[in-house]
């Protein structure tokens, strides 16, 4: 082992020893500071930041300054914890300062009046409007972050977490609902893509592009009545296929023309697709554009 290697090994050992011997400082500093932080702030995260500050202090410490390591490390730990909380806090430092001023004024008035002061008394003591006090309190509340797994008491017999009290209104964020919706859209896209060309074109242009039947008929070189007939053929074909894939779909009227064509269409779609292909959406461009 060279002299340089021996020196580095010794330095590393000294750092490790300082960290191990003074690890208690992390809990001490966190306990001192935690009373100032809202309940939603994770104390384990504060300890983690404090431990990082302790390690940094051990690396930077210079014994020749004469400052005891515990004093120097406490300052570094405190700074690391405060930096960590500021980086996670949505509220501005001014907002937190205003809230602390309101709380200290309220505490002083409680001691003086021997009761809880109202907002008007707090505002008078601070020399500001009552509405300003309420606005600053409200701003502090809206800037507070809450974790969904935060424990809350539900009743006398047990407890739950905050996430259980919150109902998701956006169906896209609910896995089961999102899967059902994606399959439904994919099924419709697939069914349209397998329609014969003319019925598919009339359906897509009329229902998804908003074109008038007479304009579509002119483009196809047919009468408006024929264009309407093609649209009904497409709708009845989709209805017949959806009746095989989903419950409570009304049956196609028995007198609707094209029964054999519909049966062949349903058989073709059923044979060539699965729920997986419907979710993947590997369909012709015309159908994909209709749902873009």
PDB file of C-alpha atoms in Angstrom:
ATOM      1  CA  UNK A   1       0.000   0.000   0.000  1.00  0.00           C
ATOM      2  CA  UNK A   2       1.374   3.387  -1.000  1.00  0.00           C
ATOM      3  CA  UNK A   3       1.493   6.377   1.309  1.00  0.00           C
ATOM      4  CA  UNK A   4      -1.188   8.161  -0.722  1.00  0.00           C
ATOM      5  CA  UNK A   5      -3.508   5.167  -0.544  1.00  0.00           C
ATOM      6  CA  UNK A   6      -2.951   4.861   3.177  1.00  0.00           C
ATOM      7  CA  UNK A   7      -3.760   8.550   3.634  1.00  0.00           C
ATOM      8  CA  UNK A   8      -7.036   8.254   1.668  1.00  0.00           C
ATOM      9  CA  UNK A   9      -8.017   5.162   3.638  1.00  0.00           C
ATOM     10  CA  UNK A  10      -7.336   6.937   6.927  1.00  0.00           C
ATOM     11  CA  UNK A  11      -9.354   9.987   5.816  1.00  0.00           C
ATOM     12  CA  UNK A  12     -12.303   7.805   4.836  1.00  0.00           C
ATOM     13  CA  UNK A  13     -12.168   6.053   8.192  1.00  0.00           C
ATOM     14  CA  UNK A  14     -12.167   9.398   9.999  1.00  0.00           C
ATOM     15  CA  UNK A  15     -15.221  10.561   8.031  1.00  0.00           C
ATOM     16  CA  UNK A  16     -17.114   7.338   8.739  1.00  0.00           C
ATOM     17  CA  UNK A  17     -16.259   7.575  12.416  1.00  0.00           C
ATOM     18  CA  UNK A  18     -17.519  11.169  12.633  1.00  0.00           C
ATOM     19  CA  UNK A  19     -20.803  10.228  10.939  1.00  0.00           C
ATOM     20  CA  UNK A  20     -21.394   7.179  13.152  1.00  0.00           C
ATOM     21  CA  UNK A  21     -20.526   8.975  16.382  1.00  0.00           C
ATOM     22  CA  UNK A  22     -22.769  11.970  15.622  1.00  0.00           C
ATOM     23  CA  UNK A  23     -25.725  10.337  13.922  1.00  0.00           C
ATOM     24  CA  UNK A  24     -27.874  11.282  16.905  1.00  0.00           C
ATOM     25  CA  UNK A  25     -27.578  14.929  15.800  1.00  0.00           C
ATOM     26  CA  UNK A  26     -29.881  14.247  12.836  1.00  0.00           C
ATOM     27  CA  UNK A  27     -32.812  13.258  15.047  1.00  0.00           C
ATOM     28  CA  UNK A  28     -32.048  16.087  17.434  1.00  0.00           C
ATOM     29  CA  UNK A  29     -32.140  18.763  14.713  1.00  0.00           C
ATOM     30  CA  UNK A  30     -35.192  17.256  12.958  1.00  0.00           C
ATOM     31  CA  UNK A  31     -37.117  17.154  16.246  1.00  0.00           C
ATOM     32  CA  UNK A  32     -36.275  20.805  16.853  1.00  0.00           C
ATOM     33  CA  UNK A  33     -37.399  21.897  13.396  1.00  0.00           C
ATOM     34  CA  UNK A  34     -40.378  19.612  12.834  1.00  0.00           C
ATOM     35  CA  UNK A  35     -42.653  21.650  15.098  1.00  0.00           C
ATOM     36  CA  UNK A  36     -42.448  24.464  12.520  1.00  0.00           C
ATOM     37  CA  UNK A  37     -43.520  22.293   9.595  1.00  0.00           C
ATOM     38  CA  UNK A  38     -47.052  21.214   8.581  1.00  0.00           C
ATOM     39  CA  UNK A  39     -48.132  17.675   9.386  1.00  0.00           C
ATOM     40  CA  UNK A  40     -47.973  16.545   5.762  1.00  0.00           C
ATOM     41  CA  UNK A  41     -44.173  16.990   5.677  1.00  0.00           C
ATOM     42  CA  UNK A  42     -42.644  13.512   5.830  1.00  0.00           C
ATOM     43  CA  UNK A  43     -40.299  13.291   8.852  1.00  0.00           C
ATOM     44  CA  UNK A  44     -38.403  10.412   7.261  1.00  0.00           C
ATOM     45  CA  UNK A  45     -37.555  12.681   4.327  1.00  0.00           C
ATOM     46  CA  UNK A  46     -36.311  15.296   6.770  1.00  0.00           C
ATOM     47  CA  UNK A  47     -34.087  12.709   8.452  1.00  0.00           C
ATOM     48  CA  UNK A  48     -32.752  11.628   5.082  1.00  0.00           C
ATOM     49  CA  UNK A  49     -31.857  15.207   4.199  1.00  0.00           C
ATOM     50  CA  UNK A  50     -30.305  15.667   7.635  1.00  0.00           C
ATOM     51  CA  UNK A  51     -28.200  12.530   7.233  1.00  0.00           C
ATOM     52  CA  UNK A  52     -26.908  13.853   3.913  1.00  0.00           C
ATOM     53  CA  UNK A  53     -26.023  17.102   5.670  1.00  0.00           C
ATOM     54  CA  UNK A  54     -24.149  15.167   8.344  1.00  0.00           C
ATOM     55  CA  UNK A  55     -22.088  13.276   5.764  1.00  0.00           C
ATOM     56  CA  UNK A  56     -21.301  16.529   3.959  1.00  0.00           C
ATOM     57  CA  UNK A  57     -20.223  18.096   7.270  1.00  0.00           C
ATOM     58  CA  UNK A  58     -17.925  15.151   8.006  1.00  0.00           C
ATOM     59  CA  UNK A  59     -16.215  15.587   4.635  1.00  0.00           C
ATOM     60  CA  UNK A  60     -15.835  19.356   5.002  1.00  0.00           C
ATOM     61  CA  UNK A  61     -14.866  19.551   8.689  1.00  0.00           C
ATOM     62  CA  UNK A  62     -11.523  21.098   9.520  1.00  0.00           C
ATOM     63  CA  UNK A  63     -10.476  20.382  13.089  1.00  0.00           C
ATOM     64  CA  UNK A  64      -7.833  23.116  12.956  1.00  0.00           C
ATOM     65  CA  UNK A  65     -10.550  25.785  13.173  1.00  0.00           C
ATOM     66  CA  UNK A  66     -11.179  24.836  16.788  1.00  0.00           C
ATOM     67  CA  UNK A  67     -14.956  24.577  16.258  1.00  0.00           C
ATOM     68  CA  UNK A  68     -16.386  21.388  17.815  1.00  0.00           C
ATOM     69  CA  UNK A  69     -17.654  19.012  15.154  1.00  0.00           C
ATOM     70  CA  UNK A  70     -21.085  18.675  16.799  1.00  0.00           C
ATOM     71  CA  UNK A  71     -21.673  22.422  16.541  1.00  0.00           C
ATOM     72  CA  UNK A  72     -20.464  22.581  12.933  1.00  0.00           C
ATOM     73  CA  UNK A  73     -22.462  19.495  11.904  1.00  0.00           C
ATOM     74  CA  UNK A  74     -25.667  20.773  13.536  1.00  0.00           C
ATOM     75  CA  UNK A  75     -25.484  23.897  11.373  1.00  0.00           C
ATOM     76  CA  UNK A  76     -24.944  21.845   8.208  1.00  0.00           C
ATOM     77  CA  UNK A  77     -27.735  19.413   9.126  1.00  0.00           C
ATOM     78  CA  UNK A  78     -30.138  22.240   9.848  1.00  0.00           C
ATOM     79  CA  UNK A  79     -29.347  23.870   6.508  1.00  0.00           C
ATOM     80  CA  UNK A  80     -29.816  20.611   4.615  1.00  0.00           C
ATOM     81  CA  UNK A  81     -33.204  19.996   6.241  1.00  0.00           C
ATOM     82  CA  UNK A  82     -34.424  23.529   5.536  1.00  0.00           C
ATOM     83  CA  UNK A  83     -33.240  23.350   1.917  1.00  0.00           C
ATOM     84  CA  UNK A  84     -35.113  20.067   1.462  1.00  0.00           C
ATOM     85  CA  UNK A  85     -38.365  21.455   2.822  1.00  0.00           C
ATOM     86  CA  UNK A  86     -38.136  24.643   0.747  1.00  0.00           C
ATOM     87  CA  UNK A  87     -37.632  22.646  -2.444  1.00  0.00           C
ATOM     88  CA  UNK A  88     -40.852  20.694  -1.742  1.00  0.00           C
ATOM     89  CA  UNK A  89     -42.936  23.628  -0.518  1.00  0.00           C
ATOM     90  CA  UNK A  90     -45.367  25.198  -2.987  1.00  0.00           C
ATOM     91  CA  UNK A  91     -45.911  28.197  -0.734  1.00  0.00           C
ATOM     92  CA  UNK A  92     -43.632  31.209  -0.991  1.00  0.00           C
ATOM     93  CA  UNK A  93     -41.370  32.173   1.874  1.00  0.00           C
ATOM     94  CA  UNK A  94     -43.355  35.412   2.275  1.00  0.00           C
ATOM     95  CA  UNK A  95     -46.597  33.454   2.617  1.00  0.00           C
ATOM     96  CA  UNK A  96     -45.096  31.202   5.293  1.00  0.00           C
ATOM     97  CA  UNK A  97     -43.716  34.260   7.095  1.00  0.00           C
ATOM     98  CA  UNK A  98     -47.117  35.966   7.052  1.00  0.00           C
ATOM     99  CA  UNK A  99     -48.767  32.844   8.430  1.00  0.00           C
ATOM    100  CA  UNK A 100     -46.219  32.583  11.253  1.00  0.00           C
ATOM    101  CA  UNK A 101     -46.888  36.237  12.109  1.00  0.00           C
ATOM    102  CA  UNK A 102     -50.629  35.583  12.296  1.00  0.00           C
ATOM    103  CA  UNK A 103     -50.078  32.516  14.470  1.00  0.00           C
ATOM    104  CA  UNK A 104     -47.729  34.322  16.859  1.00  0.00           C
ATOM    105  CA  UNK A 105     -50.184  37.240  17.137  1.00  0.00           C
ATOM    106  CA  UNK A 106     -53.009  34.826  17.851  1.00  0.00           C
ATOM    107  CA  UNK A 107     -50.969  33.079  20.556  1.00  0.00           C
ATOM    108  CA  UNK A 108     -50.111  36.393  22.212  1.00  0.00           C
ATOM    109  CA  UNK A 109     -53.776  37.437  22.206  1.00  0.00           C
ATOM    110  CA  UNK A 110     -54.889  34.088  23.625  1.00  0.00           C
ATOM    111  CA  UNK A 111     -52.492  34.532  26.540  1.00  0.00           C
ATOM    112  CA  UNK A 112     -53.667  38.101  27.089  1.00  0.00           C
ATOM    113  CA  UNK A 113     -57.429  37.543  26.667  1.00  0.00           C
ATOM    114  CA  UNK A 114     -57.503  33.999  28.109  1.00  0.00           C
ATOM    115  CA  UNK A 115     -59.638  32.932  25.137  1.00  0.00           C
ATOM    116  CA  UNK A 116     -59.306  32.388  21.402  1.00  0.00           C
ATOM    117  CA  UNK A 117     -59.348  35.753  19.593  1.00  0.00           C
ATOM    118  CA  UNK A 118     -61.458  36.260  16.479  1.00  0.00           C
ATOM    119  CA  UNK A 119     -60.116  37.459  13.137  1.00  0.00           C
ATOM    120  CA  UNK A 120     -61.160  41.041  13.808  1.00  0.00           C
ATOM    121  CA  UNK A 121     -59.055  41.177  16.982  1.00  0.00           C
ATOM    122  CA  UNK A 122     -56.080  39.580  15.247  1.00  0.00           C
ATOM    123  CA  UNK A 123     -56.356  42.028  12.347  1.00  0.00           C
ATOM    124  CA  UNK A 124     -56.547  44.983  14.755  1.00  0.00           C
ATOM    125  CA  UNK A 125     -53.453  43.786  16.613  1.00  0.00           C
ATOM    126  CA  UNK A 126     -51.566  43.417  13.335  1.00  0.00           C
ATOM    127  CA  UNK A 127     -52.784  46.740  11.948  1.00  0.00           C
ATOM    128  CA  UNK A 128     -54.475  45.291   8.893  1.00  0.00           C
ATOM    129  CA  UNK A 129     -57.938  44.508   7.535  1.00  0.00           C
ATOM    130  CA  UNK A 130     -59.809  41.426   8.718  1.00  0.00           C
ATOM    131  CA  UNK A 131     -60.199  40.347   5.073  1.00  0.00           C
ATOM    132  CA  UNK A 132     -56.405  40.373   4.657  1.00  0.00           C
ATOM    133  CA  UNK A 133     -55.953  38.001   7.592  1.00  0.00           C
ATOM    134  CA  UNK A 134     -58.510  35.603   6.147  1.00  0.00           C
ATOM    135  CA  UNK A 135     -56.996  35.819   2.663  1.00  0.00           C
ATOM    136  CA  UNK A 136     -53.536  34.945   3.963  1.00  0.00           C
ATOM    137  CA  UNK A 137     -54.892  32.012   5.934  1.00  0.00           C
ATOM    138  CA  UNK A 138     -56.764  30.739   2.879  1.00  0.00           C
ATOM    139  CA  UNK A 139     -53.658  31.057   0.703  1.00  0.00           C
ATOM    140  CA  UNK A 140     -51.663  28.998   3.190  1.00  0.00           C
ATOM    141  CA  UNK A 141     -54.315  26.272   3.245  1.00  0.00           C
ATOM    142  CA  UNK A 142     -54.484  25.986  -0.559  1.00  0.00           C
ATOM    143  CA  UNK A 143     -50.686  25.694  -0.752  1.00  0.00           C
ATOM    144  CA  UNK A 144     -50.571  22.751   1.652  1.00  0.00           C
ATOM    145  CA  UNK A 145     -49.800  19.376   0.063  1.00  0.00           C
ATOM    146  CA  UNK A 146     -51.473  16.261   1.424  1.00  0.00           C
ATOM    147  CA  UNK A 147     -50.453  12.691   0.637  1.00  0.00           C
ATOM    148  CA  UNK A 148     -53.210  10.279  -0.371  1.00  0.00           C
ATOM    149  CA  UNK A 149     -51.915   7.655   2.073  1.00  0.00           C
ATOM    150  CA  UNK A 150     -52.113  10.049   5.015  1.00  0.00           C
ATOM    151  CA  UNK A 151     -54.003   8.291   7.877  1.00  0.00           C
ATOM    152  CA  UNK A 152     -57.292   9.862   8.944  1.00  0.00           C
ATOM    153  CA  UNK A 153     -59.831   8.786  11.534  1.00  0.00           C
ATOM    154  CA  UNK A 154     -63.136   7.645  10.060  1.00  0.00           C
ATOM    155  CA  UNK A 155     -65.050   6.801  13.227  1.00  0.00           C
ATOM    156  CA  UNK A 156     -64.561   5.496  16.707  1.00  0.00           C
ATOM    157  CA  UNK A 157     -63.841   1.961  15.510  1.00  0.00           C
ATOM    158  CA  UNK A 158     -61.081   2.488  12.985  1.00  0.00           C
ATOM    159  CA  UNK A 159     -59.109   4.663  10.637  1.00  0.00           C
ATOM    160  CA  UNK A 160     -58.435   5.002   6.936  1.00  0.00           C
ATOM    161  CA  UNK A 161     -56.371   7.029   4.518  1.00  0.00           C
ATOM    162  CA  UNK A 162     -57.146  10.271   2.734  1.00  0.00           C
ATOM    163  CA  UNK A 163     -57.238   8.564  -0.676  1.00  0.00           C
ATOM    164  CA  UNK A 164     -60.305   6.570   0.402  1.00  0.00           C
ATOM    165  CA  UNK A 165     -62.266   9.820   0.836  1.00  0.00           C
ATOM    166  CA  UNK A 166     -61.470  11.209  -2.630  1.00  0.00           C
ATOM    167  CA  UNK A 167     -63.516  10.115  -5.622  1.00  0.00           C
ATOM    168  CA  UNK A 168     -61.846  10.368  -9.030  1.00  0.00           C
ATOM    169  CA  UNK A 169     -64.130  12.219 -11.433  1.00  0.00           C
ATOM    170  CA  UNK A 170     -61.959  11.827 -14.531  1.00  0.00           C
ATOM    171  CA  UNK A 171     -62.726   8.357 -15.888  1.00  0.00           C
ATOM    172  CA  UNK A 172     -59.482   8.360 -17.858  1.00  0.00           C
ATOM    173  CA  UNK A 173     -57.565   7.925 -14.581  1.00  0.00           C
ATOM    174  CA  UNK A 174     -59.568   4.866 -13.502  1.00  0.00           C
ATOM    175  CA  UNK A 175     -57.890   1.747 -14.951  1.00  0.00           C
ATOM    176  CA  UNK A 176     -61.053  -0.323 -15.352  1.00  0.00           C
ATOM    177  CA  UNK A 177     -63.116   2.513 -16.835  1.00  0.00           C
ATOM    178  CA  UNK A 178     -60.260   3.573 -19.123  1.00  0.00           C
ATOM    179  CA  UNK A 179     -59.837   0.003 -20.385  1.00  0.00           C
ATOM    180  CA  UNK A 180     -63.559  -0.347 -21.080  1.00  0.00           C
ATOM    181  CA  UNK A 181     -63.657   2.981 -22.915  1.00  0.00           C
ATOM    182  CA  UNK A 182     -60.574   2.152 -24.986  1.00  0.00           C
ATOM    183  CA  UNK A 183     -62.027  -1.218 -25.968  1.00  0.00           C
ATOM    184  CA  UNK A 184     -65.364   0.373 -26.894  1.00  0.00           C
ATOM    185  CA  UNK A 185     -63.680   2.983 -29.105  1.00  0.00           C
ATOM    186  CA  UNK A 186     -61.403   0.345 -30.582  1.00  0.00           C
ATOM    187  CA  UNK A 187     -64.355  -1.923 -31.304  1.00  0.00           C
ATOM    188  CA  UNK A 188     -66.195   0.874 -33.099  1.00  0.00           C
ATOM    189  CA  UNK A 189     -63.077   1.785 -35.060  1.00  0.00           C
ATOM    190  CA  UNK A 190     -62.575  -1.855 -36.043  1.00  0.00           C
ATOM    191  CA  UNK A 191     -66.208  -2.349 -37.021  1.00  0.00           C
ATOM    192  CA  UNK A 192     -66.157   0.732 -39.259  1.00  0.00           C
ATOM    193  CA  UNK A 193     -62.884  -0.315 -40.848  1.00  0.00           C
ATOM    194  CA  UNK A 194     -64.390  -3.667 -41.931  1.00  0.00           C
ATOM    195  CA  UNK A 195     -67.435  -2.119 -43.609  1.00  0.00           C
ATOM    196  CA  UNK A 196     -67.630  -2.265 -47.417  1.00  0.00           C
ATOM    197  CA  UNK A 197     -66.077   0.800 -49.035  1.00  0.00           C
ATOM    198  CA  UNK A 198     -69.186   2.744 -50.055  1.00  0.00           C
ATOM    199  CA  UNK A 199     -71.201   2.310 -46.817  1.00  0.00           C
ATOM    200  CA  UNK A 200     -68.067   3.109 -44.812  1.00  0.00           C
ATOM    201  CA  UNK A 201     -67.388   6.271 -46.798  1.00  0.00           C
ATOM    202  CA  UNK A 202     -70.953   7.541 -46.432  1.00  0.00           C
ATOM    203  CA  UNK A 203     -70.973   6.779 -42.695  1.00  0.00           C
ATOM    204  CA  UNK A 204     -67.624   8.429 -41.956  1.00  0.00           C
ATOM    205  CA  UNK A 205     -68.214  11.520 -44.088  1.00  0.00           C
ATOM    206  CA  UNK A 206     -71.757  12.093 -42.837  1.00  0.00           C
ATOM    207  CA  UNK A 207     -71.413  11.274 -39.120  1.00  0.00           C
ATOM    208  CA  UNK A 208     -67.792  12.197 -38.400  1.00  0.00           C
ATOM    209  CA  UNK A 209     -67.030  14.874 -40.975  1.00  0.00           C
ATOM    210  CA  UNK A 210     -70.485  16.493 -40.908  1.00  0.00           C
ATOM    211  CA  UNK A 211     -71.085  16.444 -44.655  1.00  0.00           C
ATOM    212  CA  UNK A 212     -74.600  16.552 -46.091  1.00  0.00           C
ATOM    213  CA  UNK A 213     -75.914  13.398 -47.751  1.00  0.00           C
ATOM    214  CA  UNK A 214     -76.659  15.259 -50.979  1.00  0.00           C
ATOM    215  CA  UNK A 215     -73.037  16.406 -51.230  1.00  0.00           C
ATOM    216  CA  UNK A 216     -71.766  12.884 -50.568  1.00  0.00           C
ATOM    217  CA  UNK A 217     -74.212  11.544 -53.175  1.00  0.00           C
ATOM    218  CA  UNK A 218     -72.911  14.029 -55.749  1.00  0.00           C
ATOM    219  CA  UNK A 219     -69.322  12.904 -55.110  1.00  0.00           C
ATOM    220  CA  UNK A 220     -70.298   9.243 -55.465  1.00  0.00           C
ATOM    221  CA  UNK A 221     -72.447   9.852 -58.515  1.00  0.00           C
ATOM    222  CA  UNK A 222     -75.577   8.392 -56.910  1.00  0.00           C
ATOM    223  CA  UNK A 223     -78.914   9.767 -55.764  1.00  0.00           C
ATOM    224  CA  UNK A 224     -79.389  11.166 -52.279  1.00  0.00           C
ATOM    225  CA  UNK A 225     -81.815   8.305 -51.582  1.00  0.00           C
ATOM    226  CA  UNK A 226     -79.072   5.793 -52.448  1.00  0.00           C
ATOM    227  CA  UNK A 227     -76.614   7.587 -50.174  1.00  0.00           C
ATOM    228  CA  UNK A 228     -79.183   7.394 -47.355  1.00  0.00           C
ATOM    229  CA  UNK A 229     -79.637   3.681 -48.040  1.00  0.00           C
ATOM    230  CA  UNK A 230     -75.871   3.118 -47.811  1.00  0.00           C
ATOM    231  CA  UNK A 231     -75.788   4.959 -44.504  1.00  0.00           C
ATOM    232  CA  UNK A 232     -78.542   2.763 -43.075  1.00  0.00           C
ATOM    233  CA  UNK A 233     -76.740  -0.358 -44.309  1.00  0.00           C
ATOM    234  CA  UNK A 234     -73.621   0.738 -42.468  1.00  0.00           C
ATOM    235  CA  UNK A 235     -75.512   1.566 -39.253  1.00  0.00           C
ATOM    236  CA  UNK A 236     -77.408  -1.735 -39.293  1.00  0.00           C
ATOM    237  CA  UNK A 237     -74.170  -3.655 -39.875  1.00  0.00           C
ATOM    238  CA  UNK A 238     -72.523  -1.956 -36.898  1.00  0.00           C
ATOM    239  CA  UNK A 239     -75.606  -2.600 -34.785  1.00  0.00           C
ATOM    240  CA  UNK A 240     -75.562  -6.287 -35.704  1.00  0.00           C
ATOM    241  CA  UNK A 241     -71.886  -6.656 -34.793  1.00  0.00           C
ATOM    242  CA  UNK A 242     -72.203  -4.740 -31.527  1.00  0.00           C
ATOM    243  CA  UNK A 243     -75.096  -7.012 -30.615  1.00  0.00           C
ATOM    244  CA  UNK A 244     -72.654  -9.946 -30.619  1.00  0.00           C
ATOM    245  CA  UNK A 245     -70.014  -8.097 -28.585  1.00  0.00           C
ATOM    246  CA  UNK A 246     -72.075  -6.243 -25.959  1.00  0.00           C
ATOM    247  CA  UNK A 247     -75.219  -6.753 -23.931  1.00  0.00           C
ATOM    248  CA  UNK A 248     -78.397  -4.660 -24.220  1.00  0.00           C
ATOM    249  CA  UNK A 249     -77.827  -3.646 -27.844  1.00  0.00           C
ATOM    250  CA  UNK A 250     -81.180  -3.397 -29.718  1.00  0.00           C
ATOM    251  CA  UNK A 251     -81.603  -5.907 -32.495  1.00  0.00           C
ATOM    252  CA  UNK A 252     -81.619  -4.826 -36.130  1.00  0.00           C
ATOM    253  CA  UNK A 253     -85.222  -4.517 -37.416  1.00  0.00           C
ATOM    254  CA  UNK A 254     -86.293  -7.796 -39.018  1.00  0.00           C
ATOM    255  CA  UNK A 255     -87.466  -6.000 -42.145  1.00  0.00           C
ATOM    256  CA  UNK A 256     -84.126  -4.222 -42.686  1.00  0.00           C
ATOM    257  CA  UNK A 257     -82.680  -5.182 -46.089  1.00  0.00           C
ATOM    258  CA  UNK A 258     -79.291  -6.900 -46.499  1.00  0.00           C
ATOM    259  CA  UNK A 259     -79.623  -9.602 -43.850  1.00  0.00           C
ATOM    260  CA  UNK A 260     -77.188 -11.995 -45.557  1.00  0.00           C
ATOM    261  CA  UNK A 261     -74.595  -9.259 -46.105  1.00  0.00           C
ATOM    262  CA  UNK A 262     -74.823  -8.289 -42.446  1.00  0.00           C
ATOM    263  CA  UNK A 263     -74.352 -11.880 -41.329  1.00  0.00           C
ATOM    264  CA  UNK A 264     -71.283 -12.225 -43.548  1.00  0.00           C
ATOM    265  CA  UNK A 265     -69.924  -8.920 -42.233  1.00  0.00           C
ATOM    266  CA  UNK A 266     -70.373  -9.913 -38.578  1.00  0.00           C
ATOM    267  CA  UNK A 267     -68.694 -13.270 -39.228  1.00  0.00           C
ATOM    268  CA  UNK A 268     -65.760 -11.573 -40.945  1.00  0.00           C
ATOM    269  CA  UNK A 269     -65.177  -9.034 -38.156  1.00  0.00           C
ATOM    270  CA  UNK A 270     -65.533 -11.675 -35.441  1.00  0.00           C
ATOM    271  CA  UNK A 271     -63.100 -14.020 -37.180  1.00  0.00           C
ATOM    272  CA  UNK A 272     -60.452 -11.403 -37.957  1.00  0.00           C
ATOM    273  CA  UNK A 273     -60.322  -9.437 -34.695  1.00  0.00           C
ATOM    274  CA  UNK A 274     -59.901  -9.965 -30.952  1.00  0.00           C
ATOM    275  CA  UNK A 275     -60.136  -7.632 -27.981  1.00  0.00           C
ATOM    276  CA  UNK A 276     -56.360  -7.203 -28.205  1.00  0.00           C
ATOM    277  CA  UNK A 277     -56.406  -6.057 -31.842  1.00  0.00           C
ATOM    278  CA  UNK A 278     -59.295  -3.721 -31.070  1.00  0.00           C
ATOM    279  CA  UNK A 279     -57.252  -2.100 -28.311  1.00  0.00           C
ATOM    280  CA  UNK A 280     -54.182  -1.799 -30.525  1.00  0.00           C
ATOM    281  CA  UNK A 281     -56.179  -0.070 -33.253  1.00  0.00           C
ATOM    282  CA  UNK A 282     -54.372  -1.512 -36.304  1.00  0.00           C
ATOM    283  CA  UNK A 283     -57.074  -0.389 -38.730  1.00  0.00           C
ATOM    284  CA  UNK A 284     -57.217   1.215 -42.187  1.00  0.00           C
ATOM    285  CA  UNK A 285     -56.491   4.929 -42.388  1.00  0.00           C
ATOM    286  CA  UNK A 286     -60.062   5.953 -43.160  1.00  0.00           C
ATOM    287  CA  UNK A 287     -61.359   4.587 -39.876  1.00  0.00           C
ATOM    288  CA  UNK A 288     -58.442   5.960 -37.878  1.00  0.00           C
ATOM    289  CA  UNK A 289     -58.999   9.468 -39.273  1.00  0.00           C
ATOM    290  CA  UNK A 290     -62.618   9.302 -38.226  1.00  0.00           C
ATOM    291  CA  UNK A 291     -61.553   9.038 -34.590  1.00  0.00           C
ATOM    292  CA  UNK A 292     -58.551  11.366 -34.658  1.00  0.00           C
TER     293      UNK A 292
END
